[in-house]
Structure formats: structure tokens, C-alpha cells
Coordinates of C-alpha atoms and ligand atoms in Angstrom, one line a residue:
M389 CA 124.1 91.1 112.8
H390 CA 124.6 95.2 112.8
Y391 CA 121.8 98.1 113.3
Y392 CA 122.1 101.3 111.6
S393 CA 120.7 104.7 112.5
T394 CA 118.3 105.8 110.2
R395 CA 119.9 109.1 109.8
N396 CA 123.0 107.8 109.2
K397 CA 123.9 104.5 107.7
N398 CA 127.6 104.3 108.8
E399 CA 126.6 104.9 112.7
K400 CA 126.5 100.7 113.4
V401 CA 126.4 99.0 116.5
N402 CA 125.4 95.7 117.4
F403 CA 122.6 94.1 118.5
A404 CA 123.1 94.8 122.3
A405 CA 124.2 98.7 122.0
A406 CA 121.4 98.8 119.7
A407 CA 119.2 97.6 122.7
L408 CA 120.4 99.3 125.6
T409 CA 120.8 102.7 124.0
G410 CA 117.6 103.0 122.5
L411 CA 118.1 105.6 120.6
A412 CA 121.1 106.6 118.2
P413 CA 123.3 109.3 119.0
D414 CA 122.2 111.2 116.3
G415 CA 118.5 111.0 117.0
G416 CA 118.3 107.9 114.7
L417 CA 116.0 104.8 114.8
Y418 CA 118.5 101.5 114.7
V419 CA 117.1 99.3 111.9
P420 CA 118.9 96.3 110.7
E421 CA 121.1 96.3 108.2
E422 CA 119.6 93.3 106.1
I423 CA 116.5 91.4 107.2
P424 CA 117.5 88.0 107.1
G425 CA 115.0 85.3 105.5
Y426 CA 113.4 82.1 106.6
T427 CA 115.0 79.0 105.4
P428 CA 112.5 76.8 103.4
A429 CA 112.6 74.4 105.9
V430 CA 111.3 76.8 108.4
L431 CA 108.7 78.1 105.7
S432 CA 107.1 75.0 105.2
A433 CA 106.5 74.1 109.0
L434 CA 105.7 77.6 110.5
A435 CA 101.7 76.8 109.8
S436 CA 102.2 74.1 112.5
M437 CA 105.0 75.5 115.0
D438 CA 104.8 75.8 118.4
F439 CA 104.7 79.5 119.2
C440 CA 108.3 79.7 120.7
N441 CA 109.7 77.4 118.0
T442 CA 108.7 80.1 115.9
A443 CA 109.6 83.2 118.0
L444 CA 113.4 81.6 118.0
E445 CA 113.5 81.1 114.4
T446 CA 112.2 84.1 113.5
I447 CA 114.8 85.8 116.4
K448 CA 117.6 83.9 115.9
P449 CA 119.3 85.8 113.0
Y450 CA 118.8 89.3 114.7
V451 CA 121.2 88.4 117.8
K452 CA 123.5 86.0 116.4
G453 CA 126.8 86.1 118.0
E454 CA 125.3 87.8 121.2
I455 CA 122.8 85.5 122.5
S456 CA 123.5 81.7 121.8
D457 CA 120.3 79.9 120.8
N458 CA 120.5 78.2 124.0
E459 CA 120.1 81.4 126.1
L460 CA 117.4 82.8 123.4
S461 CA 115.7 80.0 123.8
N462 CA 115.4 80.7 127.7
I463 CA 114.8 84.3 127.4
I464 CA 111.5 83.5 124.8
T465 CA 110.2 80.4 127.2
S466 CA 110.1 83.4 130.1
A467 CA 108.6 85.7 127.6
F468 CA 106.1 83.9 126.0
T469 CA 104.1 82.3 128.7
F470 CA 101.0 82.9 126.2
T471 CA 100.3 83.2 122.0
A472 CA 98.2 85.3 119.4
P473 CA 95.4 82.9 119.1
L474 CA 94.3 82.7 115.4
I475 CA 90.0 83.0 115.6
P476 CA 87.7 82.8 112.8
V477 CA 85.0 85.4 113.7
M478 CA 82.2 85.9 110.4
D479 CA 84.2 86.0 107.2
R480 CA 87.6 86.8 108.5
Y481 CA 90.1 86.0 111.3
T482 CA 91.4 87.9 114.2
S483 CA 94.7 87.5 115.7
E484 CA 94.1 87.9 119.4
L485 CA 97.0 89.6 120.7
F486 CA 96.1 90.3 124.1
H487 CA 95.8 86.7 126.2
G488 CA 99.5 88.1 127.9
P489 CA 99.2 90.1 131.3
T490 CA 98.2 93.5 130.5
A491 CA 95.8 92.2 127.5
A492 CA 97.2 94.3 124.7
F493 CA 99.9 93.4 122.3
K494 CA 102.6 95.3 123.9
D495 CA 103.4 92.5 126.4
F496 CA 105.1 90.4 123.5
G497 CA 107.7 93.7 123.1
A498 CA 108.2 94.4 126.7
R499 CA 108.4 90.8 128.3
F500 CA 111.0 90.1 125.4
M501 CA 113.0 93.3 125.9
A502 CA 113.1 92.9 129.4
R503 CA 114.4 89.4 129.7
A504 CA 117.2 90.5 126.8
F505 CA 118.5 93.7 128.9
S506 CA 118.8 91.2 131.9
Y507 CA 121.2 89.0 129.9
L508 CA 122.7 91.4 128.0
R509 CA 123.7 93.1 131.1
R510 CA 124.7 90.0 133.3
G511 CA 127.9 90.2 134.9
E512 CA 127.2 94.1 135.8
D513 CA 127.3 95.0 139.3
R514 CA 125.1 98.1 139.6
P515 CA 121.3 97.6 138.3
L516 CA 120.0 99.3 135.8
R517 CA 117.2 101.5 136.5
I518 CA 114.8 102.5 133.9
L519 CA 112.8 105.5 133.7
V520 CA 109.1 105.3 131.7
A521 CA 106.2 108.1 131.2
T522 CA 103.5 107.0 130.3
S523 CA 99.7 107.8 129.3
G524 CA 98.5 105.1 130.5
D525 CA 99.0 101.7 128.7
T526 CA 102.8 101.6 128.0
G527 CA 103.4 101.9 131.5
G528 CA 101.6 99.0 132.7
A529 CA 103.2 96.4 129.9
V530 CA 106.9 97.6 130.7
A531 CA 105.9 97.6 134.6
D532 CA 104.3 94.3 133.8
G533 CA 107.4 92.8 131.6
F534 CA 110.4 94.1 133.9
Y535 CA 108.5 93.0 136.8
N536 CA 110.9 90.4 138.9
V537 CA 113.4 90.6 135.9
P538 CA 116.9 90.4 138.1
G539 CA 119.2 93.3 137.7
I540 CA 116.5 95.9 137.1
L541 CA 114.8 98.9 138.6
V542 CA 111.6 100.5 136.7
T543 CA 110.1 103.9 137.8
V544 CA 107.2 105.1 135.8
L545 CA 105.8 108.5 135.8
Y546 CA 102.0 108.9 135.1
P547 CA 100.0 112.0 134.9
K548 CA 98.1 111.6 138.5
G549 CA 94.1 111.2 138.0
R550 CA 94.3 110.9 134.3
V551 CA 94.8 107.5 134.2
T552 CA 92.1 104.6 134.4
P553 CA 91.8 102.9 138.0
L554 CA 92.6 99.5 136.3
Q555 CA 95.3 101.4 134.5
E556 CA 96.8 102.8 137.7
K557 CA 96.8 99.2 139.1
Q558 CA 99.0 97.8 136.5
I559 CA 101.4 100.3 136.7
A560 CA 101.6 101.0 140.5
G561 CA 100.0 97.6 142.2
L562 CA 103.5 95.9 141.4
G563 CA 105.7 96.7 143.9
K564 CA 109.4 95.1 144.1
N565 CA 111.7 96.2 141.3
I566 CA 108.8 98.6 140.1
S567 CA 108.1 101.5 141.4
A568 CA 105.6 104.4 141.0
L569 CA 105.3 107.8 140.5
A570 CA 101.8 109.9 140.4
V571 CA 103.1 113.4 138.8
E572 CA 100.7 116.1 139.5
G573 CA 101.0 117.5 135.6
S574 CA 100.4 116.0 132.3
F575 CA 101.9 113.0 130.1
D576 CA 104.3 115.4 128.5
D577 CA 105.7 116.9 132.3
C578 CA 106.1 113.1 133.1
Q579 CA 108.0 112.7 129.7
A580 CA 110.0 116.0 130.3
L581 CA 110.9 114.7 133.7
V582 CA 112.2 111.6 132.5
K583 CA 114.4 113.4 129.6
T584 CA 115.7 115.7 132.2
A585 CA 116.8 113.2 135.4
L586 CA 118.4 110.7 131.9
K587 CA 120.6 113.8 131.3
D588 CA 121.3 114.7 135.1
S589 CA 125.2 114.0 135.3
E590 CA 125.1 113.4 139.3
L591 CA 122.6 111.3 139.1
N592 CA 124.1 109.3 136.1
K593 CA 127.2 109.1 138.2
R594 CA 125.3 107.0 141.2
T595 CA 123.5 104.7 139.1
A596 CA 123.1 103.1 135.5
L597 CA 120.1 104.8 133.9
S598 CA 118.0 104.1 130.4
S599 CA 114.7 104.5 128.8
A600 CA 112.5 101.5 127.5
N601 CA 110.2 103.4 125.0
S602 CA 108.6 101.9 121.8
I603 CA 111.2 102.8 119.2
N604 CA 113.4 99.9 121.1
I605 CA 114.4 97.5 118.5
S606 CA 114.6 94.8 120.9
R607 CA 110.5 95.8 121.4
L608 CA 110.1 95.6 117.6
I609 CA 111.8 92.1 116.6
P610 CA 109.5 89.8 118.9
Q611 CA 106.2 91.6 117.3
A612 CA 107.2 90.2 113.6
V613 CA 107.0 86.4 115.4
Y614 CA 102.8 86.8 115.5
Y615 CA 103.0 87.7 112.3
S616 CA 104.6 84.9 110.4
S617 CA 102.6 82.7 112.9
T618 CA 99.3 84.2 112.2
A619 CA 99.9 84.6 108.4
A620 CA 101.3 81.2 108.2
K621 CA 98.4 79.5 110.0
A622 CA 95.6 81.4 108.0
Y623 CA 97.4 80.7 104.9
A624 CA 97.2 77.1 105.6
G625 CA 93.5 77.5 106.8
F626 CA 94.3 76.4 110.7
F627 CA 92.9 78.1 113.4
D628 CA 93.3 77.7 116.7
P629 CA 90.2 76.9 119.6
D630 CA 89.1 79.8 121.6
G631 CA 90.9 80.9 124.5
E632 CA 90.1 81.8 128.2
A633 CA 90.5 85.5 127.0
T634 CA 88.5 85.1 123.7
P635 CA 86.1 87.6 124.2
R636 CA 83.1 85.9 122.6
T637 CA 79.3 85.1 124.0
N638 CA 79.3 81.5 122.8
K639 CA 82.9 80.0 122.7
S640 CA 81.8 76.8 120.7
A641 CA 79.8 78.9 118.1
H642 CA 83.0 78.4 115.4
S643 CA 84.3 75.4 113.3
N644 CA 85.4 76.5 110.2
S645 CA 88.0 78.6 108.9
P646 CA 86.9 81.6 106.5
A647 CA 89.1 80.9 104.1
S648 CA 92.5 79.1 103.1
Q649 CA 95.1 79.1 100.5
K650 CA 94.8 82.4 99.0
P651 CA 97.0 85.5 100.1
V652 CA 96.7 86.9 103.5
I653 CA 96.1 90.8 104.0
L654 CA 97.0 91.6 108.1
C655 CA 94.6 94.4 108.9
V656 CA 96.7 96.4 111.5
P657 CA 95.5 99.0 114.0
S658 CA 97.8 101.8 114.0
G659 CA 99.5 104.7 115.9
N660 CA 103.1 104.7 116.2
F661 CA 103.2 102.1 113.6
G662 CA 106.0 99.8 115.5
N663 CA 103.3 96.9 115.1
L664 CA 103.2 97.5 111.7
T665 CA 107.1 98.0 111.3
A666 CA 107.5 94.5 112.8
G667 CA 105.0 92.9 110.4
L668 CA 106.7 94.5 107.1
Y669 CA 109.9 92.7 108.7
A670 CA 108.0 89.0 108.9
M671 CA 107.1 90.0 105.4
K672 CA 110.1 90.0 104.3
M673 CA 111.5 87.3 106.0
G674 CA 109.3 85.2 103.6
A675 CA 106.2 85.0 105.6
P676 CA 103.2 84.5 103.4
I677 CA 101.7 87.5 103.6
K678 CA 100.0 89.7 100.5
Q679 CA 99.5 93.2 101.9
F680 CA 98.9 95.0 105.2
I681 CA 96.2 97.3 105.8
A682 CA 97.0 100.3 108.0
A683 CA 94.2 101.4 110.4
T684 CA 93.9 104.3 111.5
N685 CA 91.5 106.6 113.3
I686 CA 91.6 110.4 112.4
N687 CA 95.0 110.6 113.0
K688 CA 95.9 109.7 109.7
T689 CA 99.2 111.1 108.7
V690 CA 100.2 107.5 107.0
P691 CA 97.4 106.7 105.4
D692 CA 97.1 110.4 104.0
Y693 CA 101.0 109.8 102.9
L694 CA 100.0 106.6 101.0
N695 CA 97.8 108.8 99.3
S696 CA 99.3 112.2 98.3
G697 CA 103.0 111.1 98.5
E698 CA 103.6 113.9 101.1
Y699 CA 104.5 113.3 105.0
L700 CA 103.1 115.6 107.2
A701 CA 103.0 115.6 111.1
R702 CA 100.6 116.9 112.9
I703 CA 99.2 117.5 116.6
S704 CA 97.7 114.3 117.7
Q705 CA 93.7 114.7 118.0
A706 CA 92.0 112.8 120.8
T707 CA 89.3 109.5 119.8
I708 CA 88.1 106.7 121.8
S709 CA 90.8 104.5 120.5
N710 CA 93.3 106.7 122.1
A711 CA 96.5 104.4 122.2
M712 CA 96.5 105.3 118.3
D713 CA 96.1 109.4 118.8
V714 CA 99.4 109.9 117.1
G715 CA 100.3 112.7 114.8
A716 CA 103.6 111.9 113.9
P717 CA 104.1 108.1 113.9
S718 CA 108.0 107.8 115.1
N719 CA 108.8 104.4 113.0
F720 CA 107.5 106.0 110.1
E721 CA 111.2 106.8 110.2
R722 CA 112.3 103.0 109.9
M723 CA 109.7 102.0 107.2
S724 CA 111.0 104.8 104.7
A725 CA 114.5 103.7 105.7
H726 CA 113.6 100.0 104.3
F727 CA 110.9 100.8 101.5
S728 CA 110.5 103.9 99.2
L729 CA 107.0 105.6 98.8
E730 CA 106.2 103.3 95.7
E731 CA 106.7 100.3 97.7
M732 CA 104.7 101.2 100.1
R733 CA 101.9 101.9 98.4
R734 CA 102.3 98.5 96.8
I735 CA 102.6 96.9 100.6
I736 CA 100.3 99.0 102.9
L737 CA 96.6 100.1 102.1
G738 CA 96.3 103.0 104.3
I739 CA 92.9 103.7 105.3
A740 CA 91.0 106.4 108.3
V741 CA 88.4 105.3 110.8
S742 CA 86.1 107.9 112.6
D743 CA 84.5 107.5 116.3
E744 CA 81.5 107.1 115.1
E745 CA 82.4 104.1 112.5
T746 CA 84.2 102.4 115.9
R747 CA 81.3 102.6 117.6
E748 CA 79.1 101.1 115.1
T749 CA 81.0 98.6 114.4
I750 CA 81.5 97.6 118.2
V751 CA 77.7 97.4 118.4
R752 CA 77.3 95.6 115.2
I753 CA 79.4 92.5 115.4
Y754 CA 78.5 91.7 119.0
E755 CA 75.2 91.7 117.7
Q756 CA 75.8 89.7 114.4
A757 CA 78.8 87.1 116.1
G758 CA 78.7 87.5 119.5
Y759 CA 82.4 89.2 119.3
Y760 CA 83.3 92.1 121.5
L761 CA 85.8 94.3 120.0
D762 CA 88.1 96.9 121.9
P763 CA 87.7 100.4 120.0
H764 CA 91.4 100.0 118.2
S765 CA 90.7 96.5 117.1
A766 CA 87.1 97.5 116.0
V767 CA 88.8 100.4 114.0
G768 CA 91.1 97.5 112.2
W769 CA 87.9 95.7 111.5
K770 CA 86.3 98.7 109.6
G771 CA 89.0 99.7 107.8
L772 CA 88.6 96.3 106.3
D773 CA 85.2 96.8 105.3
K774 CA 86.0 100.3 103.7
L775 CA 88.6 98.6 101.5
R776 CA 86.5 96.1 100.6
A777 CA 83.6 98.3 99.9
E778 CA 86.0 100.3 97.7
N779 CA 86.8 97.5 96.0
K780 CA 90.9 97.7 97.1
I781 CA 90.3 94.3 98.1
T782 CA 88.5 91.6 96.4
D783 CA 90.1 88.1 96.6
E784 CA 91.7 87.3 99.9
T785 CA 92.3 85.7 103.4
S786 CA 92.1 88.6 105.3
C787 CA 92.7 88.9 109.2
I788 CA 92.7 91.7 111.7
L789 CA 95.2 92.1 114.4
C790 CA 93.1 92.4 117.7
T791 CA 96.0 94.7 119.7
A792 CA 93.8 95.3 123.0
H793 CA 91.1 93.1 124.7
P794 CA 87.9 94.6 125.2
A795 CA 87.5 94.7 128.9
K796 CA 90.7 96.8 128.9
F797 CA 88.5 99.8 127.5
S798 CA 85.2 99.0 129.5
E799 CA 84.5 102.4 129.4
I800 CA 83.6 102.7 126.2
V801 CA 82.6 99.4 125.4
E802 CA 80.0 98.4 128.0
P803 CA 78.0 101.2 127.0
L804 CA 77.5 100.4 123.8
V805 CA 77.0 96.3 124.4
G806 CA 77.3 95.7 128.1
A807 CA 79.3 94.3 130.4
V808 CA 81.9 92.5 129.1
P809 CA 83.9 89.0 129.9
V810 CA 87.2 90.0 132.0
P811 CA 90.4 88.1 131.9
A812 CA 92.1 86.5 134.5
S813 CA 94.9 88.4 133.8
L814 CA 92.7 91.6 134.3
K815 CA 91.0 90.4 137.2
C816 CA 94.2 89.7 139.2
A817 CA 95.3 93.2 138.0
M818 CA 92.3 94.5 139.6
E819 CA 92.7 93.5 143.1
R820 CA 95.9 95.0 143.5
T821 CA 96.7 98.1 146.0
I822 CA 98.1 101.2 144.2
E823 CA 101.6 102.1 146.0
A824 CA 102.2 105.4 144.5
K825 CA 104.6 108.2 145.8
T826 CA 103.0 111.7 144.1
I827 CA 105.4 114.2 143.6
P828 CA 104.9 117.6 141.4
A829 CA 106.0 118.4 137.6
D830 CA 109.4 119.2 138.9
A831 CA 112.6 117.6 138.1
T832 CA 114.5 118.2 141.2
A833 CA 111.6 116.7 143.0
L834 CA 112.3 113.5 140.7
I835 CA 115.9 113.6 141.1
E836 CA 115.4 113.9 144.9
V837 CA 113.3 110.6 144.9
L838 CA 115.8 108.6 142.5
S839 CA 118.8 109.6 144.4
E840 CA 116.8 108.3 148.2
N841 CA 116.3 104.9 146.2
I842 CA 119.4 104.1 144.9
Ligands
LIG535 C1 100.1 101.2 121.1 C2 98.6 100.7 120.4 C3 98.2 100.7 119.4 C4 99.3 101.3 118.3 O1 100.1 100.6 117.8 P1 101.8 101.1 117.7 O2 102.7 100.2 117.2 O3 101.9 102.6 118.0 O4 101.1 101.6 115.9 C5 97.3 100.0 118.8 N1 96.4 99.5 119.9 C6 96.5 99.1 121.2 C7 95.5 99.0 121.9 C8 97.6 100.1 121.4 O5 97.9 99.7 123.1

């Protein structure tokens, strides 16, 4: 499979190059040259397929000729030690994407990317050092994804005092091949420091450097897996039992599925639109998806674009669903490389949800169903309600992609509905001790620390 840059169709590379470089030299994002289809045999078996097999069938064509089926299978079983249970809640399904080690959907992409990197760099004698700047959430998923992965060292930079205690433990509590730097500055400072270090010629002579940001294609493709699995199960009327991390007060409360054999609408709480783009790939591959809902908070650049036809990037505004506070979603460039405005309008319904509506939804669903939603998933829940009220959606099987466990955002959820049950993964992270070095927001300081470590 070839990948081309969204800014130049002739700028083509293989999967390894697209994954290991991240961004194309012209600043574009890599996209697959063609989106493969599932075979009819796979399509008809998808609903009852085990998650790792769905992953193998989904990812295989994207790495063909570079990673053998056997190696890919090893990567997948090591990365996906958890699944995405499909859970009926009231009149819809939730696809719980938070059963991984950091309790958010980014675990799927980060864990696959880490193992793919390690495999693609086999035989290299120098370790690869990955630099990541984080405002809180991505750092934890990337740190955890790369933890103990051979041949790779990770340095996470985060703004000192500006991440939650849990996030700090997820970033700075692992040790081994993961080191953490608390930067005396903002997230933007952290990002600027990473950019400067990546360009430093002395440092680059001494070590192989890379970044692992969310636009990496090797983080995106594995996310298509849970779309196909979710849609096929929902279409067939199947569902899963509540899992250990399912945030419901009465876990045996449900017994039947909301609807079946109807076209499936998947509602995706969106920020940078990496998650939704992966869904578009799953749909093109043949998964039984009718439409997507792009549910955003007040940072509604894409819903506005779908309405007006005009794309206006803007400065992001702070909300209680802060992992979606994005005013200029980078994956929009990928979406428009594959689809025209007309096609996007047919496939994607945009909707924006306010903080007040988000809070009201968390309370209402807890009261009516004993189910705890995190603020991002609540944006998705409310988005579907609003589109139904506008009669833009009628007869459908619908599913909300729940992107984070509510305990991860307990600062917001607990004042509304009381104590949230904490999953084992987060309890384990809370017991870690923080080991971070503090540095000033100054590139020389960063380069010095990195030089000592090499
Ligand atoms: C990252 C994130 C999102 C947004 O996903 P995108 O792929 O950036 O659209 C939504 N919810 C949570 C909890 C996240 O961490």
C-alpha cells in the first residue's frame, strides 16, 4: 500500500515511512492511496468475529508487503489486550472505548503505533527517542503505549502544575523507558520545545528522534477496527455483557438490544477528527455504517463547515470536554482528501453541544439509567438527541462512541452525580509515584537533559 501527502499526490511512501516520519516533508498528512474493501466472507463474519481477528482483517491490507500476517498478529495481540464492548443503554448502544490502560480511546492507536514502530525499526542498533508534548491526555496514552516496548525511549513534556494529579501519574509514574519533564510554562511552550529539539542538528547526530503525535497514520488505521466491530455487532442486534470498567450502577440491568437490522448511525465526540476519520475508513471498507454524527462542543468548526460550506479555523475555547477543544482540527485535511463537501454532507451530520447541555445530560442519564457518562461521551449522547429532535435522524440503530471513562474526568462528573466507580486501570495508575525532572521553558535546558540521557 502506498500513502500520499494530502498536499501532493506524487509524494508517495510506504507504510513504514509514513508511520516513522509522521508528517510528509511538504507539511501534509499521509493518506492511503486506496481504501481496501473487506471480502464478502469477512463482512458476513464480522459481527461474531473476535476483536483481534477483526483487527487483523482490517489492518492487513494497509501494511501488506511490509508486515507479515504472522507479525501483524503478534503486534495486534500485544496491543489489544482489551476490546470495545457494545453496551445497550436505554434507547441506544454505547461503544465503550475506555477499557484500555489509560481509560480513553487513544489507547487503541497509541498501543498499536508503539508496537508497529518497534517492529519497523527492528535491526536498528540505535534506540529511537520519541518526544511528545502534552496538555494532559495524549501524553498518558503515548507513555503507556510505548512502556516496555523494545528499542524505543520516550520523553513526555507537560506543563508543570497544569495537568490533573491522575494525568501526571499516567505520564510520570511509569519509569523504565519513559521519562517525564515538567516544563515551567504552558502546553504551547512544551510544543515549541519539542519542535526546536527535533530540528537540533547536534542532537540528531547523536540519536534517532521522532514525534508520535495524533496525525500519525499508524495511530489512525487501528482505530478503524472498533468501528467495524461496533457497527457489525449493532447491525446484527448483538451486544456484550458489562465489563469491569462499564460505569453502570446495576450491571445486570440490561437484557435486550435497542434495535437491530437497521442502518447504523455512529455518533463520534470529536476534536481533532482523527477518530471520525478512522470511522470513514471503516465505512469505505464496507462496515454496515449508514452515517456518522460529528458531535463537538462549542468548538464547532466542522459542524459549521457542513452547514455553510465554508471552512473557518479559529482559536479554541476552553470547555469541560477539553480533549475536544480544537478550533483547527488537523484531520480535516485528511477528510477532504477523501471526500468532497457534498459527500461529507451525505455521510456526516454535524452538531454542537454546550457545557450546560453536557452537564444536564450527565445528570439525566445517571438518573434514568444509572449510567455514568464522561463529558466527551455526554456531548455525543446529547448530539444524537438534538438531531432526533430536529428530525434529522429517524429510524435507525444508533450508537454513541464513549471516548473516555467518567472516572478520568471525576473533577467534572462527581459534583454532578456523586462518586464514580473507578476501573482497575486507573486505580493502578493512582498508586504510582511521580518521577519528573523540572525544566524551564527553554530549548537549551531540554537539549541539555536529552544529551545527558543519550
Ligand atoms: C482525544 C479525545 C477526543 C477527540 O478525538 P479526536 O480524534 O481528536 O476527534 C474525544 N474524547 C476524548 C476523551 C479524547 O481523549
